[in-house]
PDB file of C-alpha atoms in Angstrom:
ATOM      1  CA  MET A1470      15.428  64.854 -55.262  1.00 50.00           C
ATOM      2  CA  MET A1471      17.723  62.235 -54.288  1.00 47.00           C
ATOM      3  CA  LEU A1472      18.871  63.914 -51.495  1.00 45.00           C
ATOM      4  CA  LYS A1473      15.516  63.952 -49.723  1.00 48.00           C
ATOM      5  CA  SER A1474      15.350  60.090 -50.234  1.00 49.00           C
ATOM      6  CA  ILE A1475      18.451  59.662 -48.245  1.00 43.00           C
ATOM      7  CA  LYS A1476      17.385  61.722 -45.510  1.00 47.00           C
ATOM      8  CA  LYS A1477      14.326  59.896 -45.216  1.00 48.00           C
ATOM      9  CA  LEU A1478      16.072  56.151 -46.093  1.00 42.00           C
ATOM     10  CA  THR A1479      18.139  57.195 -43.103  1.00 46.00           C
ATOM     11  CA  ILE A1480      15.353  58.267 -40.339  1.00 43.00           C
ATOM     12  CA  SER A1481      13.754  55.007 -40.897  1.00 47.00           C
ATOM     13  CA  ILE A1482      16.645  52.996 -40.140  1.00 38.00           C
ATOM     14  CA  ALA A1483      17.146  55.201 -36.925  1.00 44.00           C
ATOM     15  CA  VAL A1484      13.781  54.218 -35.769  1.00 40.00           C
ATOM     16  CA  PHE A1485      13.674  50.621 -36.852  1.00 38.00           C
ATOM     17  CA  THR A1486      16.796  51.029 -35.048  1.00 40.00           C
ATOM     18  CA  SER A1487      16.034  52.196 -32.190  1.00 42.00           C
ATOM     19  CA  MET A1488      12.087  50.414 -31.595  1.00 38.00           C
ATOM     20  CA  THR A1489      14.463  46.787 -32.147  1.00 38.00           C
ATOM     21  CA  THR A1490      16.350  47.800 -29.775  1.00 36.00           C
ATOM     22  CA  THR A1491      13.574  49.177 -27.440  1.00 36.00           C
ATOM     23  CA  PHE A1492      11.683  45.378 -27.729  1.00 30.00           C
ATOM     24  CA  MET A1493      15.160  43.127 -27.332  1.00 32.00           C
ATOM     25  CA  THR A1494      15.895  44.776 -24.235  1.00 32.00           C
ATOM     26  CA  SER A1495      12.190  44.410 -22.843  1.00 32.00           C
ATOM     27  CA  THR A1496      12.047  40.892 -23.673  1.00 32.00           C
ATOM     28  CA  PHE A1497      15.733  40.674 -21.818  1.00 26.00           C
ATOM     29  CA  ALA A1498      14.324  41.867 -18.760  1.00 31.00           C
ATOM     30  CA  SER A1499      10.988  40.520 -18.865  1.00 31.00           C
ATOM     31  CA  ASN A1500      12.807  36.873 -19.399  1.00 30.00           C
ATOM     32  CA  THR A1501      15.772  37.123 -16.555  1.00 28.00           C
ATOM     33  CA  THR A1502      15.340  36.051 -12.833  1.00 30.00           C
ATOM     34  CA  SER A1503      18.106  38.512 -11.529  1.00 31.00           C
ATOM     35  CA  ILE A1504      19.399  37.231  -7.954  1.00 29.00           C
ATOM     36  CA  LYS A1505      19.834  40.010  -5.502  1.00 35.00           C
ATOM     37  CA  PRO A1506      23.124  39.247  -3.508  1.00 35.00           C
ATOM     38  CA  THR A1507      22.056  39.379   0.301  1.00 40.00           C
ATOM     39  CA  THR A1508      23.167  42.337   1.855  1.00 38.00           C
ATOM     40  CA  ASN A1509      19.975  42.606   4.201  1.00 40.00           C
ATOM     41  CA  THR A1510      21.115  40.404   6.863  1.00 39.00           C
ATOM     42  CA  THR A1511      20.747  41.762  10.635  1.00 38.00           C
ATOM     43  CA  ASN A1512      21.618  40.775  14.014  1.00 39.00           C
ATOM     44  CA  ALA A1513      17.979  42.763  14.787  1.00 37.00           C
ATOM     45  CA  VAL A1514      15.590  41.049  15.745  1.00 39.00           C
ATOM     46  CA  VAL A1515      12.892  42.480  13.196  1.00 40.00           C
ATOM     47  CA  ASN A1516      12.516  43.972   9.479  1.00 52.00           C
ATOM     48  CA  ASN A1517       9.603  44.185   7.294  1.00 67.00           C
ATOM     49  CA  ASN A1518       9.383  40.766   6.854  1.00 90.00           C
ATOM     50  CA  ILE A1519      10.339  38.139   9.611  1.00 94.00           C
ATOM     51  CA  THR A1520       9.799  38.874  13.383  1.00 92.00           C
ATOM     52  CA  LEU A1521      11.437  37.010  16.038  1.00 94.00           C
ATOM     53  CA  ALA A1522       8.616  35.743  18.288  1.00 94.00           C
ATOM     54  CA  GLY A1523      10.489  33.694  21.266  1.00 95.00           C
ATOM     55  CA  LYS A1524      13.287  31.149  21.186  1.00 95.00           C
ATOM     56  CA  THR A1525      14.639  28.773  23.839  1.00 95.00           C
ATOM     57  CA  SER A1526      17.841  26.597  23.522  1.00 94.00           C
ATOM     58  CA  ASN A1527      16.840  24.425  21.087  1.00 94.00           C
ATOM     59  CA  THR A1528      13.919  26.157  19.087  1.00 95.00           C
ATOM     60  CA  ILE A1529      13.229  29.555  17.319  1.00 96.00           C
ATOM     61  CA  LYS A1530      10.010  30.832  16.598  1.00 96.00           C
ATOM     62  CA  VAL A1531       9.450  33.312  14.146  1.00 95.00           C
ATOM     63  CA  ASN A1532       6.580  35.271  12.371  1.00 94.00           C
ATOM     64  CA  ALA A1533       6.754  35.548   8.680  1.00 94.00           C
ATOM     65  CA  VAL A1534       5.625  38.429   6.746  1.00 93.00           C
ATOM     66  CA  PHE A1535       5.508  37.669   2.897  1.00 93.00           C
ATOM     67  CA  PRO A1536       4.159  40.965  -0.023  1.00 90.00           C
ATOM     68  CA  VAL A1537       1.761  38.210  -1.466  1.00 90.00           C
ATOM     69  CA  SER A1538       1.031  35.281   1.231  1.00 91.00           C
ATOM     70  CA  GLY A1539       1.508  31.697  -0.345  1.00 89.00           C
ATOM     71  CA  ALA A1540       2.903  33.224  -3.680  1.00 91.00           C
ATOM     72  CA  THR A1541       4.483  30.936  -6.017  1.00 88.00           C
ATOM     73  CA  GLY A1542       8.477  31.165  -4.202  1.00 88.00           C
ATOM     74  CA  ASN A1543       7.485  32.099  -0.778  1.00 93.00           C
ATOM     75  CA  LYS A1544      10.337  30.337   0.791  1.00 93.00           C
ATOM     76  CA  LEU A1545      11.739  30.709   4.672  1.00 94.00           C
ATOM     77  CA  GLU A1546      14.739  28.930   5.640  1.00 93.00           C
ATOM     78  CA  ILE A1547      16.711  28.237   8.672  1.00 96.00           C
ATOM     79  CA  ILE A1548      20.714  27.159   8.406  1.00 96.00           C
ATOM     80  CA  ASN A1549      23.327  26.844  10.943  1.00 96.00           C
ATOM     81  CA  LEU A1550      25.814  29.226  10.588  1.00 96.00           C
ATOM     82  CA  SER A1551      28.348  26.860  11.548  1.00 95.00           C
ATOM     83  CA  THR A1552      27.445  24.065   9.998  1.00 95.00           C
ATOM     84  CA  LYS A1553      25.590  25.278   6.852  1.00 94.00           C
ATOM     85  CA  LYS A1554      23.070  22.740   7.568  1.00 92.00           C
ATOM     86  CA  ALA A1555      19.563  23.551   6.979  1.00 89.00           C
ATOM     87  CA  TYR A1556      16.331  23.069   9.219  1.00 87.00           C
ATOM     88  CA  ASN A1557      12.668  22.812   8.726  1.00 84.00           C
ATOM     89  CA  PHE A1558       9.833  25.306  10.566  1.00 92.00           C
ATOM     90  CA  ASP A1559       7.150  22.704  11.350  1.00 90.00           C
ATOM     91  CA  GLY A1560       4.618  22.979   8.765  1.00 87.00           C
ATOM     92  CA  ILE A1561       6.356  24.035   5.812  1.00 87.00           C
ATOM     93  CA  LYS A1562       6.327  21.078   3.000  1.00 76.00           C
ATOM     94  CA  GLN A1563       6.812  23.522  -0.296  1.00 79.00           C
ATOM     95  CA  ASN A1564       7.656  26.667  -1.063  1.00 83.00           C
ATOM     96  CA  ASN A1565       4.848  28.431  -1.480  1.00 89.00           C
ATOM     97  CA  VAL A1566       4.829  29.878   2.160  1.00 92.00           C
ATOM     98  CA  LEU A1567       1.274  31.590   3.749  1.00 92.00           C
ATOM     99  CA  ASN A1568       2.185  34.592   6.279  1.00 93.00           C
ATOM    100  CA  GLY A1569       2.053  32.814   9.847  1.00 93.00           C
ATOM    101  CA  ALA A1570       4.684  31.856  12.738  1.00 95.00           C
ATOM    102  CA  TYR A1571       6.849  28.925  12.179  1.00 95.00           C
ATOM    103  CA  THR A1572       8.818  27.557  14.827  1.00 95.00           C
ATOM    104  CA  ALA A1573      11.812  25.464  14.209  1.00 95.00           C
ATOM    105  CA  LYS A1574      12.837  23.122  16.621  1.00 94.00           C
ATOM    106  CA  ALA A1575      15.633  20.678  17.775  1.00 92.00           C
ATOM    107  CA  LEU A1576      18.276  23.129  17.140  1.00 94.00           C
ATOM    108  CA  THR A1577      21.823  23.499  19.003  1.00 94.00           C
ATOM    109  CA  PRO A1578      22.368  25.590  22.283  1.00 95.00           C
ATOM    110  CA  ASP A1579      23.921  28.770  22.225  1.00 95.00           C
ATOM    111  CA  THR A1580      24.270  28.686  18.023  1.00 96.00           C
ATOM    112  CA  SER A1581      23.798  31.327  15.757  1.00 96.00           C
ATOM    113  CA  TYR A1582      20.930  30.601  12.969  1.00 97.00           C
ATOM    114  CA  LEU A1583      20.448  32.928   9.618  1.00 96.00           C
ATOM    115  CA  ILE A1584      16.608  32.993   8.740  1.00 96.00           C
ATOM    116  CA  ARG A1585      16.000  34.041   4.994  1.00 94.00           C
ATOM    117  CA  LEU A1586      12.651  34.825   3.832  1.00 93.00           C
ATOM    118  CA  SER A1587      12.699  34.810  -0.034  1.00 92.00           C
ATOM    119  CA  TYR A1588       9.862  35.750  -2.747  1.00 92.00           C
ATOM    120  CA  MET A1589       9.764  37.140  -6.083  1.00 91.00           C
ATOM    121  CA  SER A1590       9.435  40.701  -6.898  1.00 89.00           C
ATOM    122  CA  LYS A1591       9.153  41.617 -10.826  1.00 88.00           C
ATOM    123  CA  ASN A1592      10.873  38.894 -11.992  1.00 88.00           C
ATOM    124  CA  LYS A1593      13.806  39.160  -9.173  1.00 91.00           C
ATOM    125  CA  LEU A1594      14.242  37.328  -6.404  1.00 91.00           C
ATOM    126  CA  GLU A1595      13.867  39.004  -2.913  1.00 91.00           C
ATOM    127  CA  PHE A1596      15.377  38.376   0.452  1.00 89.00           C
ATOM    128  CA  LYS A1597      15.020  39.629   4.108  1.00 92.00           C
ATOM    129  CA  GLU A1598      17.512  37.770   6.350  1.00 93.00           C
ATOM    130  CA  ILE A1599      17.701  38.016  10.031  1.00 95.00           C
ATOM    131  CA  THR A1600      20.462  36.290  12.615  1.00 95.00           C
ATOM    132  CA  VAL A1601      18.877  34.844  15.468  1.00 96.00           C
ATOM    133  CA  LYS A1602      21.346  33.037  18.518  1.00 96.00           C
ATOM    134  CA  THR A1603      19.885  30.330  20.238  1.00 96.00           C
ATOM    135  CA  ASP A1604      20.325  30.186  24.125  1.00 95.00           C
ATOM    136  CA  LYS A1605      22.234  28.381  26.451  1.00 94.00           C
ATOM    137  CA  ALA A1606      21.263  25.333  27.629  1.00 92.00           C
ATOM    138  CA  GLN A1607      20.095  25.108  30.890  1.00 83.00           C
ATOM    139  CA  VAL A1608      22.098  22.507  33.267  1.00 79.00           C
ATOM    140  CA  VAL A1609      20.206  21.224  35.667  1.00 74.00           C
ATOM    141  CA  VAL A1610      21.232  20.217  38.667  1.00 74.00           C
ATOM    142  CA  GLN A1611      19.785  17.305  40.514  1.00 75.00           C
ATOM    143  CA  PRO A1612      19.344  18.064  44.410  1.00 80.00           C
ATOM    144  CA  THR A1613      20.957  15.313  46.449  1.00 89.00           C
ATOM    145  CA  TYR A1614      21.854  14.641  50.007  1.00 95.00           C
ATOM    146  CA  LYS A1615      25.723  13.143  50.867  1.00 96.00           C
ATOM    147  CA  LYS A1616      26.209   9.527  52.106  1.00 97.00           C
ATOM    148  CA  ILE A1617      29.015  10.139  55.130  1.00 97.00           C
ATOM    149  CA  THR A1618      30.773   7.825  57.485  1.00 97.00           C
ATOM    150  CA  PRO A1619      29.926   8.748  61.223  1.00 98.00           C
ATOM    151  CA  LYS A1620      33.255   9.478  61.473  1.00 98.00           C
ATOM    152  CA  GLU A1621      32.907  12.150  58.593  1.00 98.00           C
ATOM    153  CA  ALA A1622      29.643  13.442  60.202  1.00 97.00           C
ATOM    154  CA  TYR A1623      31.296  13.587  63.803  1.00 97.00           C
ATOM    155  CA  ASP A1624      34.568  15.419  62.410  1.00 97.00           C
ATOM    156  CA  MET A1625      32.339  18.265  60.150  1.00 97.00           C
ATOM    157  CA  MET A1626      30.279  18.586  63.480  1.00 96.00           C
ATOM    158  CA  GLN A1627      33.385  19.774  65.562  1.00 96.00           C
ATOM    159  CA  LYS A1628      34.530  22.457  62.654  1.00 95.00           C
ATOM    160  CA  ASN A1629      30.995  23.503  62.375  1.00 93.00           C
ATOM    161  CA  LYS A1630      28.868  24.004  65.545  1.00 88.00           C
ATOM    162  CA  ASN A1631      26.230  26.102  63.435  1.00 95.00           C
ATOM    163  CA  TYR A1632      24.099  22.365  62.129  1.00 97.00           C
ATOM    164  CA  THR A1633      20.731  20.829  62.735  1.00 97.00           C
ATOM    165  CA  LEU A1634      21.018  17.275  64.262  1.00 98.00           C
ATOM    166  CA  LEU A1635      17.893  15.141  63.083  1.00 98.00           C
ATOM    167  CA  ASP A1636      16.318  12.213  64.571  1.00 98.00           C
ATOM    168  CA  VAL A1637      14.425  10.397  62.201  1.00 98.00           C
ATOM    169  CA  ARG A1638      13.620   7.234  63.992  1.00 98.00           C
ATOM    170  CA  THR A1639      10.266   6.743  66.209  1.00 97.00           C
ATOM    171  CA  LYS A1640       9.480   9.415  68.930  1.00 96.00           C
ATOM    172  CA  ALA A1641       9.679   5.989  71.171  1.00 97.00           C
ATOM    173  CA  GLU A1642      12.863   4.874  70.075  1.00 97.00           C
ATOM    174  CA  TYR A1643      14.409   8.779  70.321  1.00 97.00           C
ATOM    175  CA  ASP A1644      13.122   9.325  73.766  1.00 96.00           C
ATOM    176  CA  GLN A1645      15.416   5.707  74.843  1.00 96.00           C
ATOM    177  CA  LYS A1646      18.451   6.929  73.207  1.00 96.00           C
ATOM    178  CA  LYS A1647      19.401   9.619  70.760  1.00 97.00           C
ATOM    179  CA  ILE A1648      22.660  11.344  69.969  1.00 98.00           C
ATOM    180  CA  ALA A1649      23.331  14.564  72.072  1.00 96.00           C
ATOM    181  CA  GLY A1650      21.575  17.608  70.532  1.00 96.00           C
ATOM    182  CA  ALA A1651      19.248  15.509  68.262  1.00 97.00           C
ATOM    183  CA  ILE A1652      15.835  16.821  67.182  1.00 97.00           C
ATOM    184  CA  SER A1653      13.300  14.003  66.488  1.00 98.00           C
ATOM    185  CA  MET A1654      11.383  14.249  63.397  1.00 98.00           C
ATOM    186  CA  PRO A1655      10.363  10.474  62.526  1.00 98.00           C
ATOM    187  CA  TYR A1656      10.936  10.270  58.394  1.00 97.00           C
ATOM    188  CA  THR A1657       7.009  10.144  58.214  1.00 97.00           C
ATOM    189  CA  ASP A1658       6.808  13.414  59.510  1.00 97.00           C
ATOM    190  CA  VAL A1659       9.218  15.498  57.669  1.00 97.00           C
ATOM    191  CA  ALA A1660       7.313  16.082  54.651  1.00 95.00           C
ATOM    192  CA  LYS A1661       4.624  18.185  57.201  1.00 95.00           C
ATOM    193  CA  ARG A1662       6.923  19.653  59.572  1.00 97.00           C
ATOM    194  CA  ALA A1663      10.330  20.288  57.906  1.00 96.00           C
ATOM    195  CA  ALA A1664       8.880  23.989  56.340  1.00 94.00           C
ATOM    196  CA  ASN A1665       7.827  24.778  59.448  1.00 96.00           C
ATOM    197  CA  GLU A1666      10.862  23.726  61.830  1.00 96.00           C
ATOM    198  CA  LEU A1667      14.235  23.874  59.364  1.00 96.00           C
ATOM    199  CA  LYS A1668      13.706  27.179  58.135  1.00 95.00           C
ATOM    200  CA  ASP A1669      16.674  28.080  56.456  1.00 96.00           C
ATOM    201  CA  LYS A1670      16.667  25.458  53.470  1.00 94.00           C
ATOM    202  CA  ASN A1671      20.808  26.004  52.590  1.00 94.00           C
ATOM    203  CA  ALA A1672      21.702  25.293  56.276  1.00 96.00           C
ATOM    204  CA  LEU A1673      23.976  21.880  57.167  1.00 97.00           C
ATOM    205  CA  ILE A1674      21.923  19.230  57.969  1.00 98.00           C
ATOM    206  CA  PHE A1675      22.781  15.538  59.407  1.00 98.00           C
ATOM    207  CA  VAL A1676      20.500  12.672  59.553  1.00 98.00           C
ATOM    208  CA  TYR A1677      20.230   8.985  61.373  1.00 98.00           C
ATOM    209  CA  CYS A1678      18.059   6.395  62.475  1.00 98.00           C
ATOM    210  CA  GLY A1679      18.192   2.921  63.844  1.00 97.00           C
ATOM    211  CA  ASN A1680      20.283   1.064  61.060  1.00 95.00           C
ATOM    212  CA  GLY A1681      20.731   3.311  58.072  1.00 94.00           C
ATOM    213  CA  SER A1682      17.442   2.464  55.810  1.00 94.00           C
ATOM    214  CA  ARG A1683      15.563   5.212  57.371  1.00 97.00           C
ATOM    215  CA  SER A1684      17.532   7.912  57.507  1.00 97.00           C
ATOM    216  CA  SER A1685      18.135   7.436  53.946  1.00 96.00           C
ATOM    217  CA  ILE A1686      14.843   8.080  53.373  1.00 97.00           C
ATOM    218  CA  GLY A1687      14.155  10.998  55.103  1.00 97.00           C
ATOM    219  CA  ALA A1688      17.696  12.975  53.560  1.00 97.00           C
ATOM    220  CA  LYS A1689      16.025  12.069  50.258  1.00 96.00           C
ATOM    221  CA  GLN A1690      11.860  14.236  51.588  1.00 96.00           C
ATOM    222  CA  LEU A1691      14.320  16.843  52.455  1.00 97.00           C
ATOM    223  CA  VAL A1692      16.294  17.083  49.265  1.00 95.00           C
ATOM    224  CA  SER A1693      12.772  16.808  47.481  1.00 94.00           C
ATOM    225  CA  LEU A1694      11.638  19.724  49.789  1.00 95.00           C
ATOM    226  CA  GLY A1695      14.520  21.920  48.748  1.00 93.00           C
ATOM    227  CA  TYR A1696      16.995  21.471  51.354  1.00 96.00           C
ATOM    228  CA  THR A1697      20.472  21.986  49.812  1.00 93.00           C
ATOM    229  CA  ASN A1698      23.047  20.559  52.201  1.00 95.00           C
ATOM    230  CA  VAL A1699      22.167  17.257  53.782  1.00 97.00           C
ATOM    231  CA  TYR A1700      23.823  14.879  55.361  1.00 98.00           C
ATOM    232  CA  ASP A1701      23.410  10.803  56.299  1.00 98.00           C
ATOM    233  CA  PHE A1702      25.449   9.346  58.626  1.00 98.00           C
ATOM    234  CA  GLY A1703      23.322   6.211  58.728  1.00 97.00           C
ATOM    235  CA  GLY A1704      22.389   4.451  62.029  1.00 97.00           C
ATOM    236  CA  ILE A1705      22.948   5.354  66.043  1.00 97.00           C
ATOM    237  CA  ILE A1706      24.248   1.742  66.092  1.00 97.00           C
ATOM    238  CA  TYR A1707      27.514   2.314  64.354  1.00 97.00           C
ATOM    239  CA  TRP A1708      27.934   6.141  66.542  1.00 97.00           C
ATOM    240  CA  PRO A1709      30.985   5.702  68.242  1.00 97.00           C
ATOM    241  CA  TYR A1710      30.759   9.056  69.927  1.00 97.00           C
ATOM    242  CA  GLY A1711      28.517   8.601  72.571  1.00 95.00           C
ATOM    243  CA  THR A1712      24.558   8.713  73.373  1.00 97.00           C
ATOM    244  CA  VAL A1713      22.364  10.190  75.447  1.00 96.00           C
ATOM    245  CA  ASN A1714      19.105   8.842  77.671  1.00 90.00           C
ATOM    246  CA  LYS A1715      17.321  11.489  78.416  1.00 78.00           C
TER     247      LYS A1715
END
């Protein structure tokens, strides 16, 4: 009789101990947030939650998809991997981020950025990440003409016979006196005549006028039309290498 009682007591204690352990384990799991290591980083431009929608030298645009749009804890971040500086996506003011397209601006060209989407899943903080490199900055070279002296122009003409010489004075002035080989194209006509008469925009072009003021206007117009090799040597009054009347 006593042996049976001892066995019953032992079984009861074992059952109670098992129930207590289960309850404590369940309670601990439901109240503990586990931070998952960020091992999902990839150089790909798309994963299950983030899609690269576009980029330039200073902007990155992504589409973000959360398991639950607008849920508490939804967060979208962008971090400069070189400086560790965090930037904001336009339109995000809090952590409860909605699904949608987001753009980060004023970024550094030719730089890698980590884009991290985080959300809560079963009391665990989950991460999805991609890395995106901004484009290199485009160096825009503003076209310009070169201002040179008559002697420099003359020397260049002697070395390179394949050139165009433009007289941008009036036709009347041109008819009276000009530099041999010059073509009459008054500066007031450059915009409407150049495309038809000067086909090669990379050709060597020399420009002159009477005293140097109109030649600069003509040269600037040629450059604005896309001509890339324009030289202005000023006025014919400074040209010591001979002129013709016919």
